[in-house]
PDB file of C-alpha atoms in Angstrom:
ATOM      1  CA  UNK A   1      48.595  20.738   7.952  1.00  0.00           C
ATOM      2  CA  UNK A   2      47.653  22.008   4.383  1.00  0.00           C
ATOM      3  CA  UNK A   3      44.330  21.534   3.056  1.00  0.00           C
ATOM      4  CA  UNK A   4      44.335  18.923  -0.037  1.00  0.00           C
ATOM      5  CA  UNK A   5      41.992  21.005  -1.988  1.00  0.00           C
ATOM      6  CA  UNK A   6      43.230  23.779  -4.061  1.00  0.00           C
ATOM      7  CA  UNK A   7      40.731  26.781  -4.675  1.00  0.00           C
ATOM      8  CA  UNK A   8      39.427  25.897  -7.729  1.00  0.00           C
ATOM      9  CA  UNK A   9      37.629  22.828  -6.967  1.00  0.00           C
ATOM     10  CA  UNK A  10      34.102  22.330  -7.321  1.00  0.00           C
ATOM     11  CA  UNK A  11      31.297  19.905  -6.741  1.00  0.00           C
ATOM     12  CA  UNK A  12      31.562  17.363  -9.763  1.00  0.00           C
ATOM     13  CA  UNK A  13      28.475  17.416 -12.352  1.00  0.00           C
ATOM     14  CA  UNK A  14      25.455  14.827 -10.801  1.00  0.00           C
ATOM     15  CA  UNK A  15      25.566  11.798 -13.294  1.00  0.00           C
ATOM     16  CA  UNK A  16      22.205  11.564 -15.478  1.00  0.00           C
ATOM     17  CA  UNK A  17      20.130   9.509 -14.702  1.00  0.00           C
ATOM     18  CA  UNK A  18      18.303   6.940 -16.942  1.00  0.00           C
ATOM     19  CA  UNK A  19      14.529   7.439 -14.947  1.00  0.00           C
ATOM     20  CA  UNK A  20      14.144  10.506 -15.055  1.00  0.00           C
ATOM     21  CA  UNK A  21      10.286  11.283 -14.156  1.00  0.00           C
ATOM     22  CA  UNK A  22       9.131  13.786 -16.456  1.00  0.00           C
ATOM     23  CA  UNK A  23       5.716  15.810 -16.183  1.00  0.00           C
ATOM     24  CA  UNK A  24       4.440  14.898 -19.569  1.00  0.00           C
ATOM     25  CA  UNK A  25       4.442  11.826 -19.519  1.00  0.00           C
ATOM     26  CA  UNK A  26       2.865  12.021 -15.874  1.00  0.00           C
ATOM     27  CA  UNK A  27       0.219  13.929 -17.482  1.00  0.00           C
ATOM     28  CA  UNK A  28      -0.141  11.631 -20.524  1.00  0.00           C
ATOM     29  CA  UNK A  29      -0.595   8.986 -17.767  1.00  0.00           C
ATOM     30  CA  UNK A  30      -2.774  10.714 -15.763  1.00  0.00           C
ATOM     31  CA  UNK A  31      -5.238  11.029 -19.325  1.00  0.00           C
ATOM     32  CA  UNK A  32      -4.726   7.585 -20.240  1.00  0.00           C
ATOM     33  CA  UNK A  33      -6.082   6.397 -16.942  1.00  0.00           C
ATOM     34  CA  UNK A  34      -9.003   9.401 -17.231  1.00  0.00           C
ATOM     35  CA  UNK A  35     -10.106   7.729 -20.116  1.00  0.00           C
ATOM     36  CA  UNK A  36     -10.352   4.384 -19.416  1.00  0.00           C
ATOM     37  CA  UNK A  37     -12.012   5.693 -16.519  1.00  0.00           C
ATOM     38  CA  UNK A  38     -14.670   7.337 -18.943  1.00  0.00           C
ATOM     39  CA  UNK A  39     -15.078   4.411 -21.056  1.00  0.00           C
ATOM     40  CA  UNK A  40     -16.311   2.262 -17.957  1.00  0.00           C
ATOM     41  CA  UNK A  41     -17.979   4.830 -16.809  1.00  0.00           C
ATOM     42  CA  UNK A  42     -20.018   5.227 -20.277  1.00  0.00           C
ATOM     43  CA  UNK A  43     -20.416   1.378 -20.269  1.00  0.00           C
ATOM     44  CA  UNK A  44     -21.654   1.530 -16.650  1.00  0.00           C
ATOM     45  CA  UNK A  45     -24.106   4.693 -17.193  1.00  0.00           C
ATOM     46  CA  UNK A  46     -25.444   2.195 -20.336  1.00  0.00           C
ATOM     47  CA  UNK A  47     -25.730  -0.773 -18.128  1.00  0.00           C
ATOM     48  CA  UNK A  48     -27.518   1.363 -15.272  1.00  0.00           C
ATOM     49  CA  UNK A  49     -29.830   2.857 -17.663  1.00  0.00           C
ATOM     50  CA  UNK A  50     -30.645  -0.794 -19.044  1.00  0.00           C
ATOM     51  CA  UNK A  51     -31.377  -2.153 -15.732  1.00  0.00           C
ATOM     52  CA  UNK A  52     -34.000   0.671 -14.595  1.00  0.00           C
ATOM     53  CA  UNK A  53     -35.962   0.370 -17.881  1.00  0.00           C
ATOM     54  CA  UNK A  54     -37.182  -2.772 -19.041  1.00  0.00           C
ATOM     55  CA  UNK A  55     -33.792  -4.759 -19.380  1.00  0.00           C
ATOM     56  CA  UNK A  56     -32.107  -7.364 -17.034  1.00  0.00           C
ATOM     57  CA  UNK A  57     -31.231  -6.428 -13.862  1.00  0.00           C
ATOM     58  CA  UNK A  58     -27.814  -7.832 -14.583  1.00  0.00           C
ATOM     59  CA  UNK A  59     -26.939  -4.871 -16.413  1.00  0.00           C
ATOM     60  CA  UNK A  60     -26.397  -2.873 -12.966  1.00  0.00           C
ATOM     61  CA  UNK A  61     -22.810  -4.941 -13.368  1.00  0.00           C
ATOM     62  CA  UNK A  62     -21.574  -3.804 -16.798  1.00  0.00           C
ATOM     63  CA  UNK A  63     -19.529  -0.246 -14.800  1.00  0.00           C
ATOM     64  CA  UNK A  64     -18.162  -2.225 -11.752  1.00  0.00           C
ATOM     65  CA  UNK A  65     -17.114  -5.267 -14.103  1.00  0.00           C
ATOM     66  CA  UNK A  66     -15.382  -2.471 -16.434  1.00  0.00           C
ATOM     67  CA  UNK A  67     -14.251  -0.760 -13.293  1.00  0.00           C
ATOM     68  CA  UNK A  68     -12.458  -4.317 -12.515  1.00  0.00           C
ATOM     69  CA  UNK A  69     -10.866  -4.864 -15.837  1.00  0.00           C
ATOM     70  CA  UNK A  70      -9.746  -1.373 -15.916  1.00  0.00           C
ATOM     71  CA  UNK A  71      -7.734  -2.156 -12.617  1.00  0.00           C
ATOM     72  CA  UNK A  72      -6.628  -5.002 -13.555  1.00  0.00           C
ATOM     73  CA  UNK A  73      -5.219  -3.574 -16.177  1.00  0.00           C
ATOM     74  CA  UNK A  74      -3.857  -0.155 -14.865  1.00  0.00           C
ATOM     75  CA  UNK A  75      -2.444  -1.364 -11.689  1.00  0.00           C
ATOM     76  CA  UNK A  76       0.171  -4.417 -13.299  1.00  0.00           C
ATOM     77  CA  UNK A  77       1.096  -2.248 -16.051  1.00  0.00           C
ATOM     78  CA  UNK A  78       2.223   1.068 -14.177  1.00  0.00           C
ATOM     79  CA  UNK A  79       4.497  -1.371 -11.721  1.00  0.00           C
ATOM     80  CA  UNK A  80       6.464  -2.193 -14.750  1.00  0.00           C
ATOM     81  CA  UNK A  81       6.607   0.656 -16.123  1.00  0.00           C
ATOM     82  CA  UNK A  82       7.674   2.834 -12.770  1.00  0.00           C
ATOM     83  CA  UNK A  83      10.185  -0.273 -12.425  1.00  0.00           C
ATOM     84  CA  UNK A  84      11.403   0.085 -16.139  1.00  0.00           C
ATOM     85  CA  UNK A  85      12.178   3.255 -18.109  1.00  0.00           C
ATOM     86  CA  UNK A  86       8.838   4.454 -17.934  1.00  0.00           C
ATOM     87  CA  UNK A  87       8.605   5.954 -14.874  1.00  0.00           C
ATOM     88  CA  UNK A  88       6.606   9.102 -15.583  1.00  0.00           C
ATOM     89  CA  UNK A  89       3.868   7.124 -17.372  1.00  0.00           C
ATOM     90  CA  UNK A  90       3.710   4.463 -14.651  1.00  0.00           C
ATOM     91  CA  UNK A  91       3.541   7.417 -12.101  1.00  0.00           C
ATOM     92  CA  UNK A  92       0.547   8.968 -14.599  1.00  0.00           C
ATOM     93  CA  UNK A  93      -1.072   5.748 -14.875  1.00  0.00           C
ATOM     94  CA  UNK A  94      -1.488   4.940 -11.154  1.00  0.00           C
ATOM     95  CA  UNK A  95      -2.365   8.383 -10.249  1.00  0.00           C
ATOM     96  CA  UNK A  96      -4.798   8.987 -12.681  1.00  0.00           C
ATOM     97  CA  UNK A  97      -6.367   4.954 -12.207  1.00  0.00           C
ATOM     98  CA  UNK A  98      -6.926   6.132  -7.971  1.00  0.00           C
ATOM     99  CA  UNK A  99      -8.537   9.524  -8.936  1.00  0.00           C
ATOM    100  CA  UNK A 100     -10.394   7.787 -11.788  1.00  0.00           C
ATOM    101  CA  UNK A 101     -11.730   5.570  -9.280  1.00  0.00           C
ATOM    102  CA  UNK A 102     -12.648   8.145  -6.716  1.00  0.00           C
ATOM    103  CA  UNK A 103     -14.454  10.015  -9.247  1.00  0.00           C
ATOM    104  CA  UNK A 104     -16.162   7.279 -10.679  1.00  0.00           C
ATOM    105  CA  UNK A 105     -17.399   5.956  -6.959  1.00  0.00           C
ATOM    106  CA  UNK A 106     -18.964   9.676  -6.178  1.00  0.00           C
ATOM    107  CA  UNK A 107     -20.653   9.604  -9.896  1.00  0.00           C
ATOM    108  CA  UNK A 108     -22.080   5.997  -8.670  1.00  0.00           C
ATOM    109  CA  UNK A 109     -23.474   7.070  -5.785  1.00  0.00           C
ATOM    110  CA  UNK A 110     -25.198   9.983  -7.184  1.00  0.00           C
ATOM    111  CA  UNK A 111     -26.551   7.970  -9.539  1.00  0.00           C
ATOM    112  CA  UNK A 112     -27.844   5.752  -7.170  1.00  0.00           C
ATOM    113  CA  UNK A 113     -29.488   8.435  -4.378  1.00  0.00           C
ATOM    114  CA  UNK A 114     -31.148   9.828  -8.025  1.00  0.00           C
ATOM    115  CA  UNK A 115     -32.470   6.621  -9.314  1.00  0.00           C
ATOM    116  CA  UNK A 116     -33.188   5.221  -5.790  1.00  0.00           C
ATOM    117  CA  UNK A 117     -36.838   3.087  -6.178  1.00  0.00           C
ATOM    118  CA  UNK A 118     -37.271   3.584  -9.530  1.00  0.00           C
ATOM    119  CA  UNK A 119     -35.533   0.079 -10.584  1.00  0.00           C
ATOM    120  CA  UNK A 120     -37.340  -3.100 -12.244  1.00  0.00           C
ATOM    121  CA  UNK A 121     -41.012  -3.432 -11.041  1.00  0.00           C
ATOM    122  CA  UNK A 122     -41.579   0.168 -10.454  1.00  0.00           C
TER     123      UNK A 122
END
């Protein structure tokens, strides 16, 4: 029996494909989410320094509540994207939101061990 194949085939090309993930726009996800992550956390850091001084204690809420929104906003919009064309991004997005929000949590702690008994009344 004779083999079907004559010597000069080759493996055909791989077809392109449409969702490609490329690392820029993982990276321009990954900043995206960074910054939104800076923005609550500048709006939290306001609200924390509010509270301790002579302001309402419900102040203390302005990060976490901006902490919310952000997610609220990162997490729906980087499913479509990773299930459109905008896979990189979407990748970027979620990526960056989780290491956003692991950052911000350490920063919030800190905050708190520093600041610890020197609230309203102090």
């Amino acid at each position: 029996m004779t083999s079907q194949f004559s010597p000069q085939w080759t493996v055909p090309e791989p077809l392109p494909d449409e969702r490609m993930t490329r690392p820029g726009m993982v990276a321009l996800g990954i900043g995206a989410a960074i910054l939104g992550h800076v923005v609550a956390g500048i709006i939290g850091v306001a609200g924390f320094v509010g509270a301790v001084g002579d302001g309402p204690f419900r102040l203390m809420l302005a990060g976490p509540v901006a902490e919310a929104i952000l997610g609220l906003v990162c997490l729906p919009v980087s499913i479509v994207w990773m299930a459109g064309r905008k896979r990189g991004l979407g990748i970027g997005l979620l990526i960056g939101w989780a290491v956003g929000l692991t950052m911000t949590f350490v920063l919030g702690l800190f905050l708190f061990a520093v600041y610890w008994g020197q609230g309203p009344g102090k």
